[in-house]
Amino acid sequence: MKKFVKSLILFATVMASVGCSEAVKCDDCRAKEEAVKETILTRRSIRDYKEEPVCREAMAEILQCGIYAPSAMNMQTWAVRVVDNKEFIDGVTAIAVKQNPKIAEQPGFRNFFRNAPTVAFVACPEESYSGEYDCGLLSQNMMLAAWSKGIGSCCLGSVVPVMNSEEAKPYLERLQLPEGYKLLVGIAFGYPASEIPVAPERDATKAFYVE
Ligand SMILES: Cc1cc2nc3c(=O)[nH]c(=O)nc-3n(C[C@H](O)[C@H](O)[C@H](O)COP(=O)(O)O)c2cc1C
């Protein structure tokens, strides 16, 4: 199956470069295409980080890339809060460990955010038809922008129930989310501390042309 998917990707790549050469004939376009494809295909969820927080200037650029994501009617239905305060991260970690002591048993465990030193919390309005979609696009923009700088990331849905728990209320309040917003996801950011994992297998049959 793996071989089949690999051959399919190779075939699609060859066909695209043959059949679409008109669209990418300028050298500049070709370089951009390679850079974007490289970033998208090599990004992995990173679950092991160095302790040093992400440099704030780099994070500002990552946020800028996030908010340049498309959103329905340009409503920008998102709120993003970045935390690189160790006291905050350790405080939420203590709550998460109290709720599920097993998480602290992972080798090298430092914190509940996959040991990340910087975490972005992404929220959208509770009542919004496009909020979750918009936030997904923003999140992916941020993760790709980070990866293009060698900064790893990992979406963390597991953060939500902990942050929404009664014990974590003071931390949720510190995020100063707008009234009526719900937390959707946390995104771990940091400099990878070990080898980049191999991509989990993708199912290429889930997307196809319909004639
Ligand atoms: C909405 C969402 C929630 C996720 N939650 C978690 C999580 O709680 N913990 C975790 O380790 N990874 C989480 N992931 C990461 C996925 O496991 C990962 O993206 C998937 O296995 C594919 O691997 P890749 O990102 O390296 O391509 C989440 C991803 C998404 C999109």
Coordinates of C-alpha atoms and ligand atoms in Angstrom, one line a residue:
M1 CA 0.0 0.0 0.0
K2 CA 2.8 2.4 1.0
K3 CA 4.5 1.6 -2.3
F4 CA 1.3 2.3 -4.2
V5 CA 0.8 5.7 -2.5
K6 CA 4.5 6.6 -3.2
S7 CA 4.1 5.7 -6.9
L8 CA 0.9 7.6 -7.1
I9 CA 2.6 10.7 -5.6
L10 CA 5.6 10.3 -8.0
F11 CA 3.2 9.8 -11.0
A12 CA 1.2 12.9 -10.0
T13 CA 4.3 15.0 -9.6
V14 CA 5.7 13.9 -13.0
M15 CA 2.4 14.5 -14.7
A16 CA 2.0 17.9 -13.0
S17 CA 5.4 19.0 -14.0
V18 CA 4.9 17.8 -17.6
G19 CA 1.2 18.9 -18.1
C20 CA 1.4 22.2 -16.2
S21 CA 4.8 23.5 -17.3
E22 CA 3.2 26.6 -18.9
A23 CA 1.9 27.7 -15.5
V24 CA 5.3 27.5 -13.8
K25 CA 7.7 28.6 -16.5
C26 CA 9.3 31.5 -14.6
D27 CA 12.3 30.6 -12.5
D28 CA 10.9 32.6 -9.6
C29 CA 7.7 30.6 -9.7
R30 CA 9.6 27.4 -9.7
A31 CA 11.6 28.4 -6.7
K32 CA 8.5 29.4 -4.8
E33 CA 6.7 26.3 -5.8
E34 CA 9.6 24.1 -4.5
A35 CA 9.8 26.1 -1.2
V36 CA 6.1 25.9 -0.5
K37 CA 5.9 22.2 -1.4
E38 CA 9.0 21.4 0.7
T39 CA 7.5 23.2 3.7
I40 CA 4.1 21.5 3.4
L41 CA 5.4 18.0 2.8
T42 CA 8.2 18.0 5.4
R43 CA 6.2 19.7 8.3
R44 CA 5.5 17.1 11.0
S45 CA 3.9 17.3 14.4
I46 CA 6.8 17.8 16.8
R47 CA 6.5 16.4 20.3
D48 CA 10.0 17.1 21.7
Y49 CA 11.3 20.6 22.1
K50 CA 14.3 22.5 23.4
E51 CA 13.5 24.6 26.5
E52 CA 14.3 27.9 24.9
P53 CA 11.0 29.8 24.0
V54 CA 10.4 30.8 20.4
C55 CA 12.0 34.2 19.7
R56 CA 9.2 36.8 19.9
E57 CA 10.2 38.4 16.6
A58 CA 9.8 35.1 14.8
M59 CA 6.5 34.5 16.6
A60 CA 5.3 37.9 15.4
E61 CA 5.9 36.8 11.8
I62 CA 4.2 33.5 12.4
L63 CA 1.2 35.3 13.8
Q64 CA 1.2 37.6 10.8
C65 CA 1.1 34.6 8.5
G66 CA -1.8 33.2 10.6
I67 CA -4.0 36.3 10.2
Y68 CA -3.3 36.4 6.5
A69 CA -5.3 33.2 6.2
P70 CA -8.6 33.4 4.3
S71 CA -11.7 33.7 6.4
A72 CA -15.4 33.7 5.4
M73 CA -16.3 37.2 4.3
N74 CA -13.0 38.3 5.8
M75 CA -14.7 38.1 9.3
Q76 CA -11.4 36.9 10.8
T77 CA -13.4 34.9 13.3
W78 CA -10.5 34.0 15.5
A79 CA -8.7 35.0 18.7
V80 CA -5.1 33.9 19.2
R81 CA -3.2 34.2 22.5
V82 CA 0.5 33.3 22.7
V83 CA 2.0 32.2 26.0
D84 CA 5.7 31.7 26.6
N85 CA 5.5 32.3 30.4
K86 CA 6.9 29.2 32.1
E87 CA 4.8 29.9 35.2
F88 CA 1.6 29.7 33.1
I89 CA 2.7 26.6 31.3
D90 CA 3.8 24.8 34.5
G91 CA 0.6 25.9 36.3
V92 CA -1.6 24.3 33.6
T93 CA 0.7 21.3 33.6
A94 CA 0.2 20.8 37.3
I95 CA -3.6 20.8 36.8
A96 CA -3.4 18.4 33.8
V97 CA -1.1 16.0 35.8
K98 CA -3.5 16.1 38.8
Q99 CA -6.3 15.2 36.5
N100 CA -4.4 12.4 34.7
P101 CA -1.1 11.5 36.5
K102 CA -0.2 9.1 33.7
I103 CA 0.8 11.9 31.4
A104 CA 3.8 12.7 33.6
E105 CA 5.1 9.2 33.2
Q106 CA 6.2 9.9 29.6
P107 CA 10.0 9.8 29.3
G108 CA 11.5 13.3 29.6
F109 CA 8.2 14.8 30.6
R110 CA 8.5 18.6 31.3
N111 CA 5.1 19.9 30.5
F112 CA 1.6 19.1 29.3
F113 CA 2.2 20.9 26.0
R114 CA 4.4 18.2 24.6
N115 CA 7.3 20.0 26.4
A116 CA 6.8 23.1 24.2
P117 CA 8.1 26.4 25.6
T118 CA 5.6 28.5 23.6
V119 CA 1.9 27.8 23.1
A120 CA -0.7 29.5 21.0
F121 CA -4.3 29.2 22.1
V122 CA -6.8 29.5 19.2
A123 CA -10.4 30.4 19.9
C124 CA -13.5 31.2 17.8
P125 CA -17.0 32.4 18.5
E126 CA -19.3 29.8 20.0
E127 CA -21.9 30.8 17.4
S128 CA -20.3 31.1 14.0
Y129 CA -20.8 29.0 10.9
S130 CA -17.2 29.5 9.7
G131 CA -15.3 30.0 12.9
E132 CA -13.8 26.6 13.2
Y133 CA -12.9 26.4 9.6
D134 CA -11.3 29.9 9.7
C135 CA -9.3 29.0 12.7
G136 CA -8.1 25.8 11.0
L137 CA -6.8 27.8 8.1
L138 CA -5.1 30.3 10.5
S139 CA -3.6 27.5 12.5
Q140 CA -2.1 25.7 9.5
N141 CA -0.7 29.0 8.1
M142 CA 1.0 29.5 11.5
M143 CA 2.4 26.0 11.6
L144 CA 3.7 26.2 8.0
A145 CA 5.2 29.6 8.6
A146 CA 6.9 28.3 11.7
W147 CA 8.3 25.2 9.9
S148 CA 9.7 27.4 7.1
K149 CA 11.9 28.9 9.9
G150 CA 12.8 25.6 11.4
I151 CA 10.4 26.0 14.2
G152 CA 8.4 22.9 15.1
S153 CA 4.7 22.8 16.1
C154 CA 1.9 20.4 17.1
C155 CA -1.8 21.0 17.3
L156 CA -3.1 20.0 20.7
G157 CA -6.8 19.2 21.0
S158 CA -6.0 17.6 24.4
V159 CA -5.5 21.1 25.9
V160 CA -9.1 22.1 25.5
P161 CA -10.8 20.0 28.2
V162 CA -8.1 20.8 30.7
M163 CA -8.3 24.6 30.0
N164 CA -12.1 24.4 30.3
S165 CA -12.0 22.6 33.6
E166 CA -12.9 24.4 36.8
E167 CA -9.4 24.2 38.2
A168 CA -7.9 25.9 35.1
K169 CA -10.4 28.8 35.1
P170 CA -7.9 31.4 36.3
Y171 CA -5.6 30.4 33.4
L172 CA -8.5 30.5 30.8
E173 CA -9.4 34.0 32.2
R174 CA -5.8 35.1 31.7
L175 CA -6.2 34.4 28.0
Q176 CA -8.7 37.3 27.9
L177 CA -10.8 35.7 25.1
P178 CA -13.6 37.9 23.8
E179 CA -17.1 37.3 25.3
G180 CA -18.8 34.3 23.7
Y181 CA -15.6 32.7 22.3
K182 CA -14.6 29.1 22.9
L183 CA -11.2 27.6 23.0
L184 CA -10.6 25.3 19.9
V185 CA -7.0 24.1 20.1
G186 CA -3.6 24.8 21.6
I187 CA -0.6 24.8 19.3
A188 CA 2.8 23.9 20.7
F189 CA 5.7 25.8 19.2
G190 CA 9.4 25.4 19.8
Y191 CA 12.8 24.4 18.4
P192 CA 12.8 20.6 17.8
A193 CA 15.0 18.7 20.2
S194 CA 15.3 15.4 18.4
E195 CA 15.0 13.9 14.9
I196 CA 12.0 15.0 12.8
P197 CA 9.5 12.1 12.8
V198 CA 8.6 10.2 9.6
A199 CA 5.2 11.3 8.1
P200 CA 2.4 9.1 9.2
E201 CA 0.9 7.4 6.1
R202 CA -1.7 9.3 4.1
D203 CA -4.6 7.8 2.2
A204 CA -4.4 9.2 -1.3
T205 CA -7.7 7.5 -2.2
K206 CA -9.7 10.1 -0.2
A207 CA -9.3 12.8 -2.9
F208 CA -9.9 12.3 -6.6
Y209 CA -11.3 13.9 -9.7
V210 CA -14.9 13.3 -10.6
E211 CA -15.5 13.4 -14.4
Ligands
LIG1 C1 -7.3 19.3 15.6 C2 -6.1 18.5 15.9 C3 -5.9 18.1 17.2 C4 -4.7 17.4 17.5 N1 -4.5 17.0 18.8 C5 -3.3 16.4 19.2 C6 -3.1 16.1 20.6 O1 -3.9 16.4 21.5 N2 -1.9 15.5 20.9 C7 -1.0 15.2 19.9 O2 0.1 14.7 20.2 N3 -1.2 15.5 18.6 C8 -2.4 16.1 18.2 N4 -2.6 16.4 16.9 C9 -1.6 16.1 15.9 C10 -2.0 14.9 15.0 O3 -1.8 13.7 15.7 C11 -1.0 14.9 13.7 O4 -1.3 16.0 13.0 C12 -1.3 13.6 12.8 O5 -1.0 12.5 13.5 C13 -0.5 13.7 11.5 O6 0.9 13.9 11.8 P1 1.7 15.1 11.2 O7 1.1 16.3 11.8 O8 3.1 14.8 11.6 O9 1.6 15.0 9.7 C14 -3.8 17.1 16.5 C15 -4.0 17.5 15.2 C16 -5.1 18.2 14.9 C17 -5.3 18.7 13.5

